[in-house]
XYZ file of C-alpha atoms in Angstrom:
234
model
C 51.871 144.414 124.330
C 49.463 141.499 123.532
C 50.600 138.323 122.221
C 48.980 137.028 119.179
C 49.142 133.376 117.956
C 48.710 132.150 114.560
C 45.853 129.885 115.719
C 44.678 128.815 119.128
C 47.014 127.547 121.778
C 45.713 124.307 123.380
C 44.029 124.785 126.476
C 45.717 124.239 130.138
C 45.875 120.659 131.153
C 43.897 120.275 134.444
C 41.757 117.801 136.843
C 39.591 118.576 139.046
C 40.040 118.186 143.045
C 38.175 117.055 145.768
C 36.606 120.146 147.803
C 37.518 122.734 145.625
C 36.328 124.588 142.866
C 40.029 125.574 141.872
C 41.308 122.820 139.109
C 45.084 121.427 139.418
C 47.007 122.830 136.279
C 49.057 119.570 134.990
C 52.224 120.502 134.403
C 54.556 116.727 133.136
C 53.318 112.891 132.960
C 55.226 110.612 134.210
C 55.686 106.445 134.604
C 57.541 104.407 136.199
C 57.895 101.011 134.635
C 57.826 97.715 136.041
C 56.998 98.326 139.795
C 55.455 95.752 140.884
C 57.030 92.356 141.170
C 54.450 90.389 139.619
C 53.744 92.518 136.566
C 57.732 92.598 135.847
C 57.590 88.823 135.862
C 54.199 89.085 133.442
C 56.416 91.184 131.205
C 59.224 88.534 130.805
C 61.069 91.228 132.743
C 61.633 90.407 136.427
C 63.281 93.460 138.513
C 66.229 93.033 141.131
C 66.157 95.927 143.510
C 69.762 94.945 144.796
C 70.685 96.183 140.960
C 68.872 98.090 139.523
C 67.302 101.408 139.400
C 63.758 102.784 138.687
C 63.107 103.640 134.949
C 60.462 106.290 133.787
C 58.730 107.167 130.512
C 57.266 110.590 129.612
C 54.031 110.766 127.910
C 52.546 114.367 125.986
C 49.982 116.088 127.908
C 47.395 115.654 124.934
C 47.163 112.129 126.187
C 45.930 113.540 129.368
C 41.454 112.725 129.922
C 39.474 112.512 132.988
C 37.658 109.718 134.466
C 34.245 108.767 133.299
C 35.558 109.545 129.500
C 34.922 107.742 126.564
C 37.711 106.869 124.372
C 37.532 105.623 120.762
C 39.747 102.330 120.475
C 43.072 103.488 119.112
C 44.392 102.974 115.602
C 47.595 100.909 114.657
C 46.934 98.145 117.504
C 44.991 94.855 118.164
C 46.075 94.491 121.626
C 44.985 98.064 123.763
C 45.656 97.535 127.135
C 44.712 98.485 130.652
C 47.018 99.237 133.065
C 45.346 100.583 136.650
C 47.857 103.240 138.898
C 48.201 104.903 141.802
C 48.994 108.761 140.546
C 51.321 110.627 142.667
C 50.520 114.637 142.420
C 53.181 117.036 143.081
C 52.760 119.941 144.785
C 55.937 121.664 145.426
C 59.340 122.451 143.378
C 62.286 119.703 143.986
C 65.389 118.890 142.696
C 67.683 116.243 144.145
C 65.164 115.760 147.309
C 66.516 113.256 150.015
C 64.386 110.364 150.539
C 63.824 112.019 154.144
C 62.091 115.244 152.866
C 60.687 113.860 149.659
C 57.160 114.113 151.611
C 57.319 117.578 151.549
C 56.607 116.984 147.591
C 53.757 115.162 147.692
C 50.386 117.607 147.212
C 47.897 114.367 146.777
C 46.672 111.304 144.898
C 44.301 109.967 142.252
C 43.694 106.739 140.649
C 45.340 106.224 137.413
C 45.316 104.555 133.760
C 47.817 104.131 131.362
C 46.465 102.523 128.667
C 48.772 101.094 125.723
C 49.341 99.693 122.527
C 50.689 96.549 123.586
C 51.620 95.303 120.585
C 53.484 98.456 119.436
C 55.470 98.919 123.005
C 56.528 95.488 122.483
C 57.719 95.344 118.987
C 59.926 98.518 119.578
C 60.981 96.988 123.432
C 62.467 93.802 121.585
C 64.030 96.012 119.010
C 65.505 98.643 120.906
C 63.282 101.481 119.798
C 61.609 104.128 122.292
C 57.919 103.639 123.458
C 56.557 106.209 122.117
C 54.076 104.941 119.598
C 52.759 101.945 122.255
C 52.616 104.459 124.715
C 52.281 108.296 124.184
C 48.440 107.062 122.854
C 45.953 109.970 122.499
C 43.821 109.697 125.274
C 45.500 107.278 127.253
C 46.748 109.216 130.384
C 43.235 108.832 132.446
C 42.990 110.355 135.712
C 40.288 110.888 138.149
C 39.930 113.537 140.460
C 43.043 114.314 142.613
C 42.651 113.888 146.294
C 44.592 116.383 148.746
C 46.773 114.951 151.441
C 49.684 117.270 151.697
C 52.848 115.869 152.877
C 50.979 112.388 153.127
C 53.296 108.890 152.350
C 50.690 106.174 151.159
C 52.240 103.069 152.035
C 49.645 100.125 151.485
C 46.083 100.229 150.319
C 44.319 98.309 147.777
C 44.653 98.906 144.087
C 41.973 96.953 141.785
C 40.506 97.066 138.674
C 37.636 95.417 136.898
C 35.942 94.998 133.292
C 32.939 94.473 132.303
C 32.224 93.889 136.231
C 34.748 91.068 136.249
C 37.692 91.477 138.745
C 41.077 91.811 136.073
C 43.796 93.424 138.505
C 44.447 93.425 142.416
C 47.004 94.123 144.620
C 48.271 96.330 147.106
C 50.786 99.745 147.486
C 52.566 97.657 149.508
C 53.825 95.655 147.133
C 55.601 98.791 145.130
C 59.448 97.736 144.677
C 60.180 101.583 144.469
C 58.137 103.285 147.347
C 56.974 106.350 146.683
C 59.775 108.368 148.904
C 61.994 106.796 146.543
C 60.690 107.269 143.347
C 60.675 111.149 144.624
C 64.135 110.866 145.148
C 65.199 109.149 142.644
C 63.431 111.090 139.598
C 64.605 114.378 141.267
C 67.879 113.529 140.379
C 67.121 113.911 136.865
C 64.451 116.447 136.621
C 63.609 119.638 138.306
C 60.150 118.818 139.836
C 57.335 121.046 139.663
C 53.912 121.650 140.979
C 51.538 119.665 138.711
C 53.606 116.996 137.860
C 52.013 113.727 138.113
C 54.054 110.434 138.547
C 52.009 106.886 137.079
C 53.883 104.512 140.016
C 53.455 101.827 138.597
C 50.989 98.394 137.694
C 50.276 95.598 139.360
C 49.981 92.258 137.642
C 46.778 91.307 135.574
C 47.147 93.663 132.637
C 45.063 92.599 129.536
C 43.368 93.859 126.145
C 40.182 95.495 126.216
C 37.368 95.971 122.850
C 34.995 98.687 121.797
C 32.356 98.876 124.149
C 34.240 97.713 127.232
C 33.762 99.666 130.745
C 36.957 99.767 133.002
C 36.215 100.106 136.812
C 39.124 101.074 138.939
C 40.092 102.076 142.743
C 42.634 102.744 145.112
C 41.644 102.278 148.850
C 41.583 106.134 150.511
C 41.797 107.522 146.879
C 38.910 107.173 145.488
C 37.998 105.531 141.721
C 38.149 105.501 138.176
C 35.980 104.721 135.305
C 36.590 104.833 131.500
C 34.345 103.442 128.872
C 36.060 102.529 125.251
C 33.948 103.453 122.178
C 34.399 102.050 118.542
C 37.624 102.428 116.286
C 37.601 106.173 114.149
């Protein structure tokens, strides 16, 4: 019997991947906040490993847009900001994975953005109040293509990111507080991972607020890049 749906379902969630014609089918967004040292310090929010553990946020899969995009500038916000990634890609099923095998997880890479409503994330941070309207933006998940490197642990490379040409963010995978073997195990504790998941690792310092007509250049060293142009307020 054939299922029929009131109106259209939304199409699969996908990105394109290096030297195939197949797409990836997305399947959860993920981020991990404050991973870097520097950026946790920008953020009036400094991290100590010995004490603490990673924490993630979720963000919808309508948020989800591929490189080279343009984006109008968000509504509700005078401060939109870039935040340049690595993107972890998941490629197998895992659930409580020891750091030792969480390798076998990892299907590839691509650069990343999360782009947010700084004011917003910040007004509901200092009251308590989930992230959702700073951060779960429409349009503000941006990925480039993913590159395959099964079973591959990236653990340095450069990250950058420029706008309007002028150098905004650099720093290196190295610098991660939560490497990726351990953000692997540590989010499988809580969620049964699947194939298409993507996990946002994190920003370096350097984070700022873009306006209409501003092009973002990113890369990540043996990744590849990432470009997004913003377009006028709707």
């Amino acid at each position: 019997m054939t299922t029929t749906y009131l109106w259209t379902p939304p199409p699969i969630a996908s990105l394109p991947v290096r030297g195939k014609t197949e797409r990836l089918p997305v399947n959860r967004l993920f981020f991990v906040g404050r991973n870097y040292h520097a950026h946790a310090i920008e953020m009036g929010r400094p991290v100590d490993k010995t004490v603490e553990v990673p924490f993630y946020f979720t963000k919808s899969l309508p948020t989800l847009v591929e490189s080279g995009a343009t984006v109008a500038y968000p509504p509700g916000t005078a401060n939109y900001h870039f935040e340049m990634e690595l993107v972890l890609v998941v490629g197998a099923p895992g659930f409580r994975v020891d750091r030792a095998d969480a390798h076998k997880l990892i299907y590839g890479y691509a650069c990343g953005l999360d782009m947010t409503r700084r004011d917003l994330q910040l007004v509901a941070r200092d009251k308590g109040r989930p992230w959702d309207l700073g951060k779960d933006v429409e349009q503000s998940s941006v990925v480039s293509e993913v590159v395959p490197m099964a079973g591959t642990v990236l653990e340095q490379g450069a990250l950058a990111l420029s706008v309007n040409g002028q150098e905004r963010q650099r720093s290196d995978l190295s610098k991660l507080i939560w490497n990726i073997p351990e953000l692997i195990e540590d989010l499988s504790k809580y969620y049964h991972l699947q194939p298409g998941d993507l996990i946002f690792t994190g920003t370096p310092e350097g984070v700022g607020a873009l306006r209409p007509g501003d092009r973002v250049e990113g890369s990540v060293a043996g990744v590849g890049e990432i470009t997004l142009t913003v377009g006028p307020a709707e």
